[in-house]
Amino acid sequence: MNRTTLSLIAGTVALAAITGFASLSEPDASGTDTAEAAAVLPVERSGLLCPAPSASDLAETTYTSFTPVTKGAGSDGSAQLQAAPRESTDTAATEDDEKTSEDGKTTDTPDAEGSDTDKADTDKADTDKADTDKADDDKKTAAKPVLAPKAPGTPVTGETSGADGPALVGTAEGGFAPGWTVQQTTQVTAGNGRGLLGVTCTAPDTEFWFPGVSTAADRTDYVHLTNPDDSAAVADIELYGKDGAVATTVGEGLTIPAHSTEPILLSTLTGEKQDDLTVHVNVRSGRVGAAVQALDDKLGGDWLAASTDPAGTLVVPGIPKDATAVRLVVFAPGDTDADLKVQLAAPTGLITPAGQETLHVKGGMTTAVDLGDVTRGEAGSLVLTPTGGSAPVVAAVRVVRGKGDKQESAFIPATAQVGARASVAGNGAKDTTLSLTAPTGTAKVKVTASAGTGGGTAASQTYTIKQGTTQDVRLPVPAGLKGTYALTVENLTAGTPVYASRTLTATDGGIPGFTVQTLPDDRGTVAVPEADEDLRVLQK
């Protein structure tokens, strides 16, 4: 046996050990794959990132964590949310300290024994010790979880107030990982961006699209980038407007230090003032969580979550029935134009908004159109489909409720379908609306309301959503509910897509505060191929 053969065997045995004796077999002579069908198993680890909630001293923020009970998941494990430690970037303070130290050396005159020098050394040692103690205290503070759920199936809440709420990094393992979701809801009673702001904490990724941002004078929009990892991430922020790419000054090569968050004010990236822009976050190295906080001087504010990946057909579910203004923003990545049919899935079926039957979107450009009060007092979802050849697009809508000086706004991005299951937390007994739409076929959907954060009994109900319709369903509120609860949506009709969103409302001073979160598939399970040891390949 020659050296090459020995090396091959050694390498193969090592590979098998690493992969748990994964099958190395080749197809049999007939060309039939002998591998068994992949098993669908619960995921064993999940990560979520929540942006810093607000810069307002009047902000009151609630976090709600929930993991649905998943068949086959282990009984052990844990989940927790921790404040992201912030690395010091105050170089100005450091430079001032160094300058002071240098000035001290030139003006002080030590005595014969050098007592001033000794004192300086002692002071420096004391300062170093204080800095070390402070760093240790910061680590201890960061190590204490903001939230630590006790069991799947029951939500748990945490609160913070004021402008010092940190970004959060979350990890769930074992039985807490499949379908884990965290809702961040903030109420700001006055000032820029006042109203109800909500966001579902997101998994880290490498690319995000945000149609609907603005650099107009009455808007203050931030892109929040949070890095959960031990090494720095590098990202580019690109802006696209009605005429294509917008020149930016510092949008390339932005560094997000390890375990930290960076809020980037969009108006500092460009001097152009545009009402409707699309932000593209592209991560060169590492991964981040991303969300846009859009604050308006008159129309309140909310979080804009990322649109689903570019696609030819998109659904924007759950536009509130009392919306007074709806603005659709669409962007076509690349050079290919997109021609779209615009339809509203109402309770009675698909209808076409008068005067807005189609929409032409030029490649690489952002297009916006006002749809007015398109829902006209009924539940509705926008369905965008290609009129001819399909070209990928991303989309979102800005929704306004109320009139005059008592208006509030929120955003709904195009989203992925519910898939097998999706959950959303932070629901109240009287402030929650769940919208379900089935654009292409009739579907049966099971909705489960969990026990409350303070007590109650879970309840479920099944609904039939007819083809091409949107329904605001009557929720199965848990018996004996105390606190808030989570909703889990399951699509029982294989092959028929269902889309969903949840609206929270909170009226304050006559202003109809609201926020909308979509419910894409929770990716709580993963297909794992059957693997067996098979070294027949070495016989070749």
XYZ file of C-alpha atoms in Angstrom:
540
model
C 0.000 0.000 0.000
C 1.618 3.265 -1.094
C 1.796 6.569 0.841
C -0.965 8.201 -1.249
C -3.431 5.441 -0.356
C -2.550 5.695 3.348
C -3.100 9.469 3.284
C -6.486 9.003 1.609
C -7.651 6.514 4.241
C -6.424 8.699 7.110
C -8.166 11.767 5.701
C -11.412 9.864 5.135
C -11.460 8.469 8.686
C -10.881 11.958 10.086
C -13.729 13.377 7.998
C -16.072 10.638 9.173
C -15.213 11.384 12.798
C -15.883 15.097 12.393
C -19.189 14.661 10.621
C -20.527 11.938 12.867
C -19.764 9.175 10.359
C -21.556 10.884 7.510
C -22.178 8.656 4.522
C -19.416 8.708 1.935
C -21.140 6.266 -0.416
C -21.547 6.828 -4.124
C -24.754 6.098 -6.083
C -25.249 2.446 -6.966
C -24.801 1.147 -10.498
C -28.435 1.764 -11.378
C -28.056 5.472 -10.628
C -30.614 5.293 -7.815
C -29.780 7.295 -4.702
C -29.855 4.893 -1.772
C -29.878 7.633 0.896
C -33.032 7.835 2.978
C -35.222 10.943 3.037
C -33.944 13.760 5.231
C -35.369 13.901 8.743
C -36.961 17.185 9.840
C -35.599 18.000 13.290
C -35.861 21.001 15.629
C -32.972 23.460 15.490
C -30.709 23.385 18.523
C -29.437 26.965 18.591
C -30.935 30.353 17.648
C -29.614 33.893 17.827
C -31.541 37.200 17.875
C -30.530 40.861 17.959
C -32.617 43.781 19.236
C -31.645 47.382 18.346
C -31.268 50.111 20.964
C -34.927 51.139 21.480
C -34.950 54.941 21.671
C -32.979 58.121 22.272
C -35.941 59.740 24.072
C -35.984 60.227 27.831
C -39.752 59.597 27.644
C -39.411 56.118 26.148
C -40.925 53.108 27.913
C -39.822 49.799 26.389
C -41.076 46.256 26.915
C -39.347 43.100 25.698
C -41.306 39.865 25.367
C -39.622 36.523 24.703
C -41.437 33.379 23.570
C -40.588 29.901 22.292
C -43.457 27.732 21.009
C -43.583 24.132 22.155
C -41.980 22.033 19.409
C -42.439 18.298 18.969
C -39.129 16.467 19.246
C -37.296 19.346 20.927
C -35.222 18.532 23.973
C -36.397 19.310 27.474
C -33.169 21.033 28.442
C -31.579 24.245 27.202
C -31.957 27.954 27.911
C -32.512 31.354 26.338
C -31.375 34.784 27.402
C -31.016 38.356 26.194
C -28.032 40.397 27.288
C -27.064 44.004 26.791
C -24.446 44.322 24.067
C -21.209 45.522 25.737
C -20.082 48.814 24.270
C -16.414 49.345 23.498
C -15.089 52.830 24.270
C -14.655 55.001 21.191
C -14.126 58.295 23.032
C -10.708 59.066 21.575
C -11.103 62.773 22.319
C -11.203 62.093 26.059
C -8.093 59.926 25.780
C -6.246 62.643 23.852
C -7.232 65.249 26.460
C -5.933 62.994 29.254
C -2.630 62.511 27.436
C -2.289 66.265 26.845
C -2.968 67.005 30.519
C -0.361 64.473 31.558
C 2.224 66.014 29.231
C 1.446 69.531 30.479
C 1.828 68.325 34.051
C 5.302 67.011 33.349
C 6.466 70.358 31.959
C 5.049 72.570 34.689
C 5.588 70.498 37.836
C 8.949 70.731 39.569
C 9.769 67.607 41.577
C 11.531 68.054 44.933
C 14.861 66.538 45.774
C 13.363 63.207 46.801
C 11.274 62.990 43.591
C 8.081 62.842 45.643
C 6.009 64.400 42.815
C 7.142 61.665 40.454
C 6.273 59.018 43.011
C 2.877 60.635 43.528
C 2.247 60.709 39.782
C 3.116 57.027 39.536
C 0.815 56.262 42.461
C -2.016 58.305 40.948
C -1.545 56.547 37.630
C -1.662 53.165 39.353
C -4.837 54.178 41.180
C -6.368 55.370 37.897
C -5.442 52.133 36.140
C -6.960 50.136 38.979
C -10.157 52.226 38.828
C -10.379 51.696 35.071
C -9.898 47.957 35.564
C -12.546 47.846 38.280
C -14.940 49.792 36.043
C -14.295 47.392 33.156
C -14.969 44.447 35.467
C -18.182 46.090 36.658
C -19.243 46.675 33.034
C -18.601 43.018 32.247
C -20.663 41.933 35.249
C -23.482 44.250 34.182
C -23.322 42.948 30.617
C -23.296 39.355 31.868
C -26.595 39.766 33.708
C -29.394 38.802 31.289
C -32.199 41.263 30.633
C -34.523 38.323 30.010
C -34.205 34.624 30.847
C -37.293 32.539 29.885
C -38.151 29.643 32.175
C -39.990 27.269 29.830
C -41.162 26.979 26.202
C -44.848 27.775 25.722
C -44.962 30.640 28.227
C -43.796 34.186 27.356
C -41.716 36.307 29.689
C -41.267 40.091 29.734
C -38.674 42.656 30.753
C -38.742 46.451 30.783
C -36.470 49.442 30.447
C -37.100 53.187 30.346
C -35.455 56.355 29.115
C -32.802 56.911 26.479
C -30.219 54.482 27.840
C -31.831 51.238 26.720
C -29.056 49.159 25.107
C -29.075 46.928 22.071
C -29.556 43.284 23.075
C -27.847 40.105 21.926
C -29.817 36.905 22.479
C -29.023 33.205 22.300
C -31.355 30.232 22.731
C -30.263 26.607 22.928
C -31.873 23.195 23.212
C -35.630 23.192 23.694
C -35.733 27.015 23.755
C -34.246 27.430 20.274
C -36.941 26.253 17.767
C -39.106 29.215 16.767
C -37.709 31.562 19.411
C -39.021 35.123 18.956
C -38.591 38.394 20.853
C -40.796 41.481 20.502
C -39.485 44.948 21.376
C -42.242 47.553 21.873
C -41.583 51.179 22.859
C -44.042 53.951 23.661
C -42.850 57.565 23.367
C -45.403 60.111 24.587
C -43.989 63.284 23.023
C -41.289 64.681 20.780
C -39.844 63.598 17.462
C -41.071 60.104 16.600
C -43.669 59.997 19.369
C -46.077 57.063 19.310
C -45.836 53.274 19.422
C -42.677 51.729 17.955
C -42.369 47.984 17.561
C -39.907 45.539 16.033
C -39.351 41.805 16.024
C -35.742 41.174 16.995
C -33.897 39.709 14.021
C -31.386 36.976 13.329
C -27.943 38.127 12.171
C -27.415 38.072 8.408
C -25.225 39.512 5.653
C -27.696 41.441 3.468
C -30.764 43.614 4.086
C -33.108 45.746 1.922
C -35.126 48.650 3.375
C -37.436 50.391 0.862
C -39.265 53.333 2.428
C -36.513 55.269 4.233
C -36.082 59.028 3.811
C -33.605 61.878 4.157
C -36.307 64.576 3.928
C -36.139 67.513 6.333
C -39.024 66.223 8.479
C -37.546 62.727 8.848
C -34.783 61.424 11.092
C -33.929 57.898 9.973
C -31.254 55.704 11.552
C -29.919 52.359 10.370
C -29.074 50.315 13.466
C -26.380 47.680 12.916
C -25.649 45.233 15.746
C -22.723 42.806 15.723
C -23.124 39.714 17.943
C -19.752 38.125 17.219
C -16.258 38.218 18.712
C -14.692 39.963 15.727
C -15.541 43.239 13.984
C -17.954 43.290 11.045
C -17.544 45.509 7.986
C -20.607 46.711 6.063
C -21.535 48.993 3.174
C -24.683 51.143 3.192
C -25.998 51.998 -0.267
C -28.855 54.420 -1.013
C -31.100 54.295 -4.084
C -33.579 56.999 -5.017
C -35.872 57.902 -7.894
C -32.893 58.462 -10.226
C -30.785 55.506 -9.122
C -27.805 55.219 -6.802
C -27.296 58.186 -4.453
C -23.730 59.322 -3.844
C -22.687 58.828 -0.212
C -19.715 60.194 1.691
C -19.030 57.588 4.370
C -21.299 54.688 3.446
C -18.562 52.227 2.490
C -16.466 50.085 4.781
C -18.279 50.899 8.018
C -16.805 48.967 10.941
C -19.104 47.594 13.639
C -16.929 46.491 16.573
C -17.426 43.110 18.196
C -20.430 42.857 20.523
C -21.611 46.383 19.821
C -24.222 48.408 17.998
C -23.884 51.371 15.650
C -26.845 53.701 14.819
C -26.067 55.519 11.561
C -28.051 58.662 10.716
C -28.875 58.436 7.009
C -28.794 62.188 6.450
C -25.081 62.163 7.360
C -24.341 59.848 4.428
C -25.608 62.229 1.740
C -26.603 65.837 1.243
C -29.546 64.877 -1.004
C -33.026 65.291 0.460
C -35.394 62.634 -0.876
C -38.724 61.435 0.473
C -38.468 57.844 -0.770
C -35.230 55.894 -0.709
C -34.140 52.285 -0.502
C -31.274 51.290 1.790
C -29.149 48.270 0.956
C -26.952 46.947 3.771
C -24.282 44.620 2.438
C -21.970 42.994 4.983
C -18.480 42.413 3.602
C -17.181 40.455 6.571
C -18.924 39.051 9.619
C -22.668 39.395 10.127
C -25.024 41.883 11.741
C -28.621 42.463 12.696
C -30.180 45.464 10.965
C -33.303 47.600 11.384
C -34.270 51.171 10.473
C -35.779 53.567 13.004
C -37.809 56.157 11.081
C -38.850 59.231 13.096
C -41.147 61.931 11.697
C -41.673 65.431 13.096
C -45.462 65.262 12.632
C -46.404 61.645 11.890
C -44.713 59.878 14.784
C -42.322 57.036 14.164
C -41.776 53.318 13.985
C -39.279 50.642 13.041
C -38.950 49.521 9.443
C -37.944 45.859 9.254
C -36.132 44.512 6.215
C -38.137 43.432 3.185
C -38.046 39.778 2.233
C -35.448 38.808 -0.370
C -35.961 40.260 -3.870
C -38.632 38.304 -5.768
C -40.984 38.677 -8.717
C -44.117 38.302 -6.575
C -44.480 39.986 -3.182
C -47.164 40.237 -0.491
C -47.509 43.066 2.054
C -50.004 41.680 4.591
C -52.295 43.327 7.108
C -52.808 46.980 6.209
C -55.081 48.325 8.983
C -58.666 48.786 7.844
C -58.807 52.359 9.202
C -55.669 53.500 7.352
C -56.101 57.064 6.072
C -53.040 56.998 3.787
C -50.951 54.197 2.288
C -47.735 54.826 0.360
C -46.138 51.933 -1.543
C -42.371 52.023 -2.130
C -40.767 49.516 -4.528
C -37.168 49.033 -5.630
C -35.787 46.833 -8.422
C -32.204 45.687 -7.759
C -29.973 45.391 -10.808
C -30.539 46.720 -14.306
C -33.817 44.971 -15.189
C -37.076 46.929 -15.125
C -40.104 45.441 -13.387
C -43.734 45.806 -14.419
C -46.112 44.886 -11.623
C -49.823 44.350 -11.227
C -51.031 45.947 -7.995
C -53.953 44.229 -6.241
C -55.580 44.409 -2.847
C -56.623 41.164 -1.177
C -59.794 42.295 0.626
C -62.279 40.186 2.659
C -64.256 39.489 -0.527
C -61.356 38.778 -2.888
C -58.715 40.431 -5.052
C -59.507 43.929 -6.307
C -57.486 46.492 -8.262
C -57.067 49.999 -6.804
C -58.596 52.532 -9.163
C -55.939 54.335 -11.172
C -53.138 52.160 -9.790
C -53.610 48.963 -11.766
C -49.934 48.601 -12.702
C -46.591 49.963 -11.570
C -43.423 50.353 -13.645
C -40.169 50.199 -11.661
C -36.915 51.003 -13.442
C -33.923 48.852 -12.673
C -31.752 50.279 -9.905
C -34.337 52.923 -9.001
C -36.912 53.455 -6.254
C -40.525 54.108 -7.220
C -43.232 55.299 -4.816
C -46.980 55.687 -5.289
C -49.744 56.985 -3.021
C -52.677 54.572 -2.665
C -54.728 56.789 -0.336
C -57.242 55.053 1.930
C -57.039 51.930 -0.225
C -58.547 49.579 2.382
C -61.731 51.719 2.776
C -62.647 50.343 6.182
C -61.880 46.680 5.450
C -58.927 44.412 6.111
C -56.499 44.318 3.206
C -53.124 43.120 1.940
C -51.207 44.264 -1.130
C -50.287 41.620 -3.694
C -47.660 42.526 -6.312
C -47.296 40.188 -9.300
C -45.409 40.566 -12.617
C -47.485 41.546 -15.638
C -45.090 39.861 -18.038
C -41.536 38.703 -17.525
C -40.634 38.501 -13.865
C -37.962 40.771 -12.369
C -37.011 40.714 -8.657
C -38.138 43.625 -6.463
C -38.344 44.572 -2.787
C -41.201 46.579 -1.295
C -42.749 48.142 1.792
C -45.659 50.414 2.620
C -45.940 53.361 4.963
C -49.335 53.471 6.662
C -50.878 56.515 8.355
C -53.813 56.419 10.799
C -55.667 59.416 12.202
C -56.185 62.927 10.843
C -54.806 66.417 11.270
C -52.336 66.807 14.103
C -53.343 63.443 15.565
C -51.728 61.187 12.999
C -49.413 58.253 13.531
C -47.419 56.192 11.020
C -46.017 52.671 10.766
C -44.330 50.474 8.164
C -45.108 47.042 6.736
C -42.435 45.352 4.589
C -43.114 42.649 2.031
C -42.610 39.376 3.871
C -42.058 35.671 3.396
C -44.990 33.316 3.915
C -45.860 31.778 7.280
C -44.619 28.403 6.073
C -45.122 25.653 8.616
C -45.271 27.970 11.641
C -44.660 31.523 12.852
C -45.043 33.274 16.202
C -45.301 36.816 17.510
C -45.158 37.937 21.146
C -46.364 40.910 23.189
C -50.110 40.711 22.459
C -52.738 42.206 24.758
C -56.341 41.203 25.341
C -57.832 44.221 23.536
C -55.041 45.866 21.543
C -54.150 43.142 19.028
C -55.310 42.392 15.471
C -54.096 39.379 13.480
C -54.443 39.537 9.688
C -54.220 36.429 7.498
C -54.184 36.341 3.699
C -54.089 33.489 1.175
C -53.471 35.036 -2.276
C -53.439 31.910 -4.454
C -55.637 29.295 -2.773
C -57.980 28.541 0.124
C -56.091 27.586 3.283
C -56.809 26.356 6.779
C -54.843 28.087 9.485
C -54.494 27.162 13.161
C -53.914 30.031 15.596
C -52.799 29.317 19.171
C -52.767 31.922 21.929
C -50.253 31.006 24.616
C -50.634 31.382 28.349
C -50.043 34.924 29.557
C -46.863 36.269 31.097
C -48.698 36.406 34.426
C -50.986 33.398 34.033
C -53.797 31.934 31.950
C -54.592 28.889 29.824
C -53.583 28.528 26.173
C -56.368 28.440 23.562
C -56.509 27.519 19.853
C -58.834 28.015 16.904
C -58.765 27.041 13.232
C -59.809 29.415 10.436
C -60.505 29.016 6.742
C -59.024 31.797 4.617
C -60.571 31.825 1.143
C -58.456 32.280 -1.951
C -57.500 35.881 -2.684
C -58.831 37.254 0.623
C -57.549 38.856 3.809
C -59.261 38.256 7.136
C -58.810 40.037 10.457
C -59.578 36.996 12.614
C -61.199 36.972 16.035
C -58.417 35.818 18.334
C -58.696 32.963 20.846
C -57.731 34.981 23.937
C -56.414 32.721 26.730
C -58.806 31.993 29.585
C -57.805 33.769 32.784
C -55.248 35.876 30.905
C -52.832 37.919 32.985
C -50.238 40.032 31.214
C -49.504 39.617 27.522
C -49.483 36.480 25.402
C -47.938 35.098 22.220
C -49.655 34.015 19.017
C -48.505 31.015 16.987
C -49.811 30.621 13.427
C -49.634 27.250 11.631
C -50.538 26.693 7.985
C -52.424 23.385 7.782
C -52.753 23.400 3.972
C -49.550 22.210 2.334
C -48.668 23.956 -0.909
C -50.937 26.955 -0.320
C -49.031 30.030 0.860
C -50.383 32.053 3.785
C -49.079 35.460 4.870
C -49.708 37.142 8.219
C -49.127 40.274 10.251
C -50.012 41.492 13.725
C -51.060 45.064 14.627
C -50.703 46.500 18.135
C -52.540 49.699 19.053
C -52.206 52.161 21.940
C -54.052 55.483 21.822
C -52.423 58.282 23.807
C -53.820 61.815 23.961
C -56.127 61.073 21.048
C -53.219 59.962 18.832
C -53.836 56.452 17.424
C -50.460 54.850 18.090
C -49.868 51.553 16.309
C -47.164 49.221 15.028
C -47.286 46.238 12.654
C -45.057 43.146 12.604
C -45.091 40.456 9.921
C -44.947 36.715 10.654
C -42.554 34.860 8.320
C -41.699 31.201 8.897
C -39.806 30.782 12.179
C -37.323 28.250 10.733
C -37.725 26.211 13.864
C -36.881 22.962 12.091
C -34.165 21.869 9.683
C -33.844 18.937 7.278
C -31.029 16.597 8.366
C -30.035 13.858 5.855
C -29.715 10.303 7.093
C -26.008 9.487 7.428
C -24.336 6.076 7.620
C -20.738 4.940 7.552
C -19.886 3.601 4.097
C -16.234 3.213 3.101
C -16.860 1.437 -0.201
C -15.594 4.555 -1.928
C -12.078 3.556 -0.815
C -12.282 0.471 -3.006
C -12.133 2.603 -6.136
